[in-house]
C-alpha cells in the first residue's frame, strides 16, 4: 500500500523563497528558515529546498541558509542546486540535510548519481527532472537543465529510467508547463514515469488545491505531492491538504 507524502517546496534565489509561473516572473514568498519552521509545525512530511540559480550562476548552494533551516526543522529535508560532486553532497548532508537533489550536474555527468549513491546510499539521492512537452522526443517530453533555461534534447522517459539505473532513490518530476499555473499536475507526464520506474515519484508543478494533489496520486501514480504557491501564500495548510487527501481515499503519512 502506498503511503502518500505531502512536501512543501522552497525555491530559493539569493537567500529568499521565490515563486513564479513556468519558471519565470519570480516573486518573493518569504524567508526560507521561517517558512520551513512553519511547515514543520504544520506537520509536513518532508521539505524540499532548491537553490534554483546555483547551477545557472555556476556557484555553490547557499550553505548558511541550509544549515539554519536544518536547525529549525525535525522532518526529512532534501537540498538541491549546485551539487556537482560527492564532496558537495557530503557538505550538504553534514549541514543537516537528509537527502540531496541532483539535476543539471547529473544530466551532464550521469555517473554522479552512482558516485553519490555508492557513498551515502540510494535513499539519500533524489534526481530532480524539469521537463516540458515537446514534439522532438519519442515520449513527448523533453528534459531541461540550468533551472529550466537550457533544453537537452533528452527524452524524459529515457532519462528517468537511466537515473534509476544509476542509483536514484527517488525522482522529483516537475512539469515546466504547469509550474505555478495552479492548473493541476501534468497527469500524462507523471504516468509516463511512474509506469516504468520502480522508485518513489514526487509530483511537482501545477498544484492549485487538494483535488489536484489527490489526482497526482490517484491518476498519475505519484508517491509524494509537492507544492509551493498554495502553501506559501496561505491558500491551504498542510493539515487541510492531508484531510482532503484522506477524504479522497488515499493513505497519507502522518494521518
CSV table of C-alpha atoms in Angstrom, one decimal:
chain,number,residue,atom,x,y,z
A,1,UNK,CA,0.0,0.0,0.0
A,2,UNK,CA,1.3,3.4,-1.0
A,3,UNK,CA,1.5,6.0,1.8
A,4,UNK,CA,1.4,9.5,0.3
A,5,UNK,CA,3.7,12.3,1.5
A,6,UNK,CA,2.9,16.0,1.4
A,7,UNK,CA,6.0,18.1,0.7
A,8,UNK,CA,6.2,21.9,0.7
A,9,UNK,CA,8.9,23.2,-1.7
A,10,UNK,CA,11.2,26.2,-1.0
A,11,UNK,CA,12.6,27.5,-4.3
A,12,UNK,CA,15.4,29.8,-3.1
A,13,UNK,CA,17.0,32.7,-5.0
A,14,UNK,CA,19.6,34.9,-3.3
A,15,UNK,CA,18.5,33.7,0.1
A,16,UNK,CA,14.8,34.3,-0.3
A,17,UNK,CA,12.0,31.9,-1.2
A,18,UNK,CA,10.5,32.8,-4.6
A,19,UNK,CA,7.7,31.5,-6.7
A,20,UNK,CA,6.9,32.2,-10.4
A,21,UNK,CA,5.0,30.8,-13.3
A,22,UNK,CA,6.6,28.5,-15.8
A,23,UNK,CA,10.0,29.1,-14.1
A,24,UNK,CA,9.8,32.9,-14.8
A,25,UNK,CA,8.3,36.1,-13.3
A,26,UNK,CA,9.5,35.2,-9.8
A,27,UNK,CA,8.0,37.0,-6.8
A,28,UNK,CA,9.2,37.0,-3.2
A,29,UNK,CA,7.5,34.5,-0.9
A,30,UNK,CA,9.4,34.9,2.3
A,31,UNK,CA,12.4,33.8,4.4
A,32,UNK,CA,13.3,30.1,3.9
A,33,UNK,CA,14.1,29.4,7.5
A,34,UNK,CA,10.8,30.9,8.7
A,35,UNK,CA,8.7,29.1,6.1
A,36,UNK,CA,10.4,25.8,6.8
A,37,UNK,CA,9.7,26.2,10.5
A,38,UNK,CA,6.0,26.9,9.8
A,39,UNK,CA,5.7,23.8,7.6
A,40,UNK,CA,7.5,21.7,10.2
A,41,UNK,CA,4.9,22.9,12.8
A,42,UNK,CA,2.0,22.2,10.4
A,43,UNK,CA,3.2,18.6,10.1
A,44,UNK,CA,4.6,18.4,6.6
A,45,UNK,CA,6.1,15.0,5.9
A,46,UNK,CA,9.2,16.5,4.3
A,47,UNK,CA,10.6,19.8,3.0
A,48,UNK,CA,12.5,20.3,-0.3
A,49,UNK,CA,14.9,23.2,-0.6
A,50,UNK,CA,16.1,24.1,-4.1
A,51,UNK,CA,18.6,26.8,-4.8
A,52,UNK,CA,17.2,27.5,-8.3
A,53,UNK,CA,20.0,29.7,-9.6
A,54,UNK,CA,23.1,27.8,-8.2
A,55,UNK,CA,23.6,25.9,-11.5
A,56,UNK,CA,22.8,28.7,-13.9
A,57,UNK,CA,25.0,31.1,-11.9
A,58,UNK,CA,27.8,28.5,-11.6
A,59,UNK,CA,28.0,28.8,-7.8
A,60,UNK,CA,27.7,26.7,-4.7
A,61,UNK,CA,24.5,26.1,-2.8
A,62,UNK,CA,23.6,28.6,0.0
A,63,UNK,CA,25.2,26.6,2.8
A,64,UNK,CA,24.4,29.0,5.6
A,65,UNK,CA,20.7,29.1,4.8
A,66,UNK,CA,20.7,25.3,4.6
A,67,UNK,CA,22.4,25.0,8.0
A,68,UNK,CA,19.9,27.4,9.6
A,69,UNK,CA,17.0,25.7,8.0
A,70,UNK,CA,18.1,22.2,9.2
A,71,UNK,CA,18.4,23.5,12.7
A,72,UNK,CA,14.8,24.7,12.7
A,73,UNK,CA,13.1,21.5,11.5
A,74,UNK,CA,12.7,17.9,12.6
A,75,UNK,CA,11.4,16.3,9.4
A,76,UNK,CA,13.3,14.9,6.4
A,77,UNK,CA,15.0,17.7,4.4
A,78,UNK,CA,16.1,17.5,0.8
A,79,UNK,CA,18.5,20.1,-0.6
A,80,UNK,CA,19.3,20.7,-4.3
A,81,UNK,CA,21.0,23.2,-6.5
A,82,UNK,CA,24.7,23.4,-7.4
A,83,UNK,CA,25.6,20.0,-6.1
A,84,UNK,CA,28.3,18.8,-8.6
A,85,UNK,CA,30.4,16.3,-6.7
A,86,UNK,CA,30.4,13.7,-3.8
A,87,UNK,CA,32.1,16.4,-1.7
A,88,UNK,CA,29.3,18.9,-2.4
A,89,UNK,CA,26.8,16.2,-1.3
A,90,UNK,CA,28.8,15.4,1.8
A,91,UNK,CA,28.8,19.1,2.8
A,92,UNK,CA,25.1,19.4,2.4
A,93,UNK,CA,24.4,16.2,4.4
A,94,UNK,CA,26.8,17.4,7.1
A,95,UNK,CA,24.9,20.7,7.4
A,96,UNK,CA,21.8,18.7,8.3
A,97,UNK,CA,20.1,17.6,5.1
A,98,UNK,CA,18.8,14.1,4.9
A,99,UNK,CA,18.9,13.8,1.1
A,100,UNK,CA,20.5,15.7,-1.8
A,101,UNK,CA,18.7,16.5,-5.1
A,102,UNK,CA,20.7,16.3,-8.3
A,103,UNK,CA,19.6,17.9,-11.5
A,104,UNK,CA,21.8,19.7,-14.0
A,105,UNK,CA,25.0,18.1,-12.9
A,106,UNK,CA,23.5,14.6,-13.1
A,107,UNK,CA,22.4,15.2,-16.7
A,108,UNK,CA,25.9,16.5,-17.6
A,109,UNK,CA,27.6,13.5,-15.8
A,110,UNK,CA,25.2,10.7,-15.0
A,111,UNK,CA,27.8,8.8,-13.1
A,112,UNK,CA,27.5,11.5,-10.4
A,113,UNK,CA,24.3,9.7,-9.4
A,114,UNK,CA,26.2,6.4,-8.9
A,115,UNK,CA,29.0,8.2,-7.1
A,116,UNK,CA,26.7,9.8,-4.5
A,117,UNK,CA,24.6,6.7,-4.1
A,118,UNK,CA,27.6,4.5,-3.6
A,119,UNK,CA,28.9,6.9,-0.9
A,120,UNK,CA,25.8,7.7,1.0
A,121,UNK,CA,23.1,5.2,-0.1
A,122,UNK,CA,20.3,5.3,-2.7
A,123,UNK,CA,17.9,6.6,-0.1
A,124,UNK,CA,19.9,9.9,0.0
A,125,UNK,CA,19.7,10.6,-3.7
A,126,UNK,CA,16.8,12.4,-5.3
A,127,UNK,CA,17.1,13.1,-9.0
A,128,UNK,CA,15.1,16.2,-9.9
A,129,UNK,CA,13.9,16.4,-13.5
A,130,UNK,CA,12.5,19.5,-15.1
A,131,UNK,CA,10.6,18.7,-18.3
A,132,UNK,CA,8.1,20.1,-20.7
A,133,UNK,CA,6.0,18.9,-23.6
A,134,UNK,CA,8.0,18.6,-26.9
A,135,UNK,CA,7.5,17.1,-30.3
A,136,UNK,CA,11.2,16.5,-30.5
A,137,UNK,CA,11.3,13.4,-28.2
A,138,UNK,CA,9.8,10.0,-28.6
A,139,UNK,CA,7.8,10.2,-25.3
A,140,UNK,CA,6.6,13.8,-25.9
A,141,UNK,CA,8.5,15.4,-23.1
A,142,UNK,CA,12.0,17.0,-23.1
A,143,UNK,CA,14.4,17.4,-20.2
A,144,UNK,CA,15.7,20.8,-19.4
A,145,UNK,CA,18.6,21.9,-17.2
A,146,UNK,CA,20.1,25.0,-15.5
A,147,UNK,CA,16.8,26.0,-13.8
A,148,UNK,CA,14.8,25.3,-16.9
A,149,UNK,CA,16.9,27.6,-19.1
A,150,UNK,CA,18.5,25.0,-21.4
A,151,UNK,CA,16.9,22.3,-23.4
A,152,UNK,CA,18.9,19.0,-23.7
A,153,UNK,CA,17.1,17.0,-26.4
A,154,UNK,CA,16.8,14.2,-23.8
A,155,UNK,CA,13.7,12.1,-23.7
A,156,UNK,CA,12.1,12.3,-20.2
A,157,UNK,CA,11.3,8.6,-20.3
A,158,UNK,CA,14.8,7.6,-21.2
A,159,UNK,CA,16.5,9.9,-18.7
A,160,UNK,CA,14.2,8.8,-15.8
A,161,UNK,CA,15.0,5.2,-16.5
A,162,UNK,CA,18.7,5.9,-16.7
A,163,UNK,CA,18.6,7.9,-13.5
A,164,UNK,CA,17.1,5.0,-11.6
A,165,UNK,CA,19.6,2.6,-13.2
A,166,UNK,CA,22.4,4.8,-12.0
A,167,UNK,CA,21.1,4.7,-8.4
A,168,UNK,CA,18.4,7.4,-7.9
A,169,UNK,CA,16.4,6.6,-4.8
A,170,UNK,CA,13.6,8.9,-5.9
A,171,UNK,CA,12.5,11.0,-8.8
A,172,UNK,CA,11.3,14.6,-8.3
A,173,UNK,CA,9.4,15.4,-11.6
A,174,UNK,CA,8.5,19.0,-12.3
A,175,UNK,CA,6.3,20.0,-15.2
A,176,UNK,CA,7.6,23.3,-16.5
A,177,UNK,CA,4.4,23.8,-18.5
A,178,UNK,CA,2.3,23.6,-15.3
A,179,UNK,CA,4.7,25.3,-12.8
A,180,UNK,CA,2.9,28.0,-10.8
A,181,UNK,CA,-0.2,27.8,-13.0
A,182,UNK,CA,-2.4,26.0,-10.5
A,183,UNK,CA,-3.9,24.1,-13.4
A,184,UNK,CA,-3.1,20.7,-11.8
A,185,UNK,CA,-0.2,18.3,-12.2
A,186,UNK,CA,0.5,17.0,-15.7
A,187,UNK,CA,-1.0,13.6,-15.2
A,188,UNK,CA,0.3,12.2,-18.5
A,189,UNK,CA,3.8,13.2,-17.6
A,190,UNK,CA,3.5,11.6,-14.2
A,191,UNK,CA,2.2,8.4,-15.7
A,192,UNK,CA,5.0,8.3,-18.3
A,193,UNK,CA,7.5,8.0,-15.5
A,194,UNK,CA,5.5,6.2,-12.8
A,195,UNK,CA,4.6,3.3,-15.0
A,196,UNK,CA,8.2,2.4,-15.9
A,197,UNK,CA,10.2,3.2,-12.9
A,198,UNK,CA,10.4,1.4,-9.5
A,199,UNK,CA,11.4,4.2,-7.2
A,200,UNK,CA,9.1,6.7,-5.4
A,201,UNK,CA,7.9,9.6,-7.7
A,202,UNK,CA,7.4,13.1,-6.3
A,203,UNK,CA,4.9,15.1,-8.4
A,204,UNK,CA,5.7,18.8,-8.9
A,205,UNK,CA,4.3,21.7,-10.9
A,206,UNK,CA,0.7,22.9,-11.0
A,207,UNK,CA,-0.9,22.0,-7.7
A,208,UNK,CA,-3.7,24.5,-7.2
A,209,UNK,CA,-5.6,22.7,-4.4
A,210,UNK,CA,-6.2,19.4,-2.7
A,211,UNK,CA,-8.0,17.9,-5.6
A,212,UNK,CA,-5.1,18.5,-7.9
A,213,UNK,CA,-2.8,16.8,-5.4
A,214,UNK,CA,-5.1,13.8,-5.0
A,215,UNK,CA,-5.3,13.4,-8.8
A,216,UNK,CA,-1.5,13.4,-8.8
A,217,UNK,CA,-1.5,10.3,-6.6
A,218,UNK,CA,-4.7,8.6,-7.9
A,219,UNK,CA,-4.3,9.2,-11.6
A,220,UNK,CA,-0.6,10.0,-12.0
A,221,UNK,CA,0.8,7.3,-9.7
A,222,UNK,CA,2.8,9.7,-7.6
A,223,UNK,CA,4.0,8.7,-4.2
A,224,UNK,CA,4.6,12.2,-2.9
A,225,UNK,CA,3.0,15.5,-3.7
A,226,UNK,CA,5.0,18.7,-3.8
A,227,UNK,CA,3.5,22.2,-3.8
A,228,UNK,CA,4.7,25.7,-3.2
A,229,UNK,CA,2.3,28.5,-4.1
A,230,UNK,CA,-0.8,27.2,-2.2
A,231,UNK,CA,1.3,26.9,0.9
A,232,UNK,CA,3.5,30.0,0.7
A,233,UNK,CA,0.6,32.4,0.0
A,234,UNK,CA,-1.7,30.9,2.6
A,235,UNK,CA,-4.3,29.3,0.3
A,236,UNK,CA,-4.1,26.0,2.1
A,237,UNK,CA,-2.2,24.5,5.1
A,238,UNK,CA,-0.6,21.0,5.2
A,239,UNK,CA,-3.3,19.7,7.6
A,240,UNK,CA,-6.1,20.9,5.3
A,241,UNK,CA,-4.5,19.1,2.3
A,242,UNK,CA,-4.0,16.0,4.3
A,243,UNK,CA,-7.7,16.0,5.4
A,244,UNK,CA,-8.8,16.3,1.7
A,245,UNK,CA,-6.5,13.5,0.6
A,246,UNK,CA,-7.9,11.2,3.2
A,247,UNK,CA,-11.4,12.0,2.0
A,248,UNK,CA,-10.3,11.0,-1.5
A,249,UNK,CA,-9.4,7.6,-0.1
A,250,UNK,CA,-5.7,7.9,0.0
A,251,UNK,CA,-3.5,6.6,2.7
A,252,UNK,CA,-1.5,9.6,3.9
A,253,UNK,CA,1.6,9.7,6.1
A,254,UNK,CA,1.0,11.5,9.4
A,255,UNK,CA,-2.7,10.8,9.4
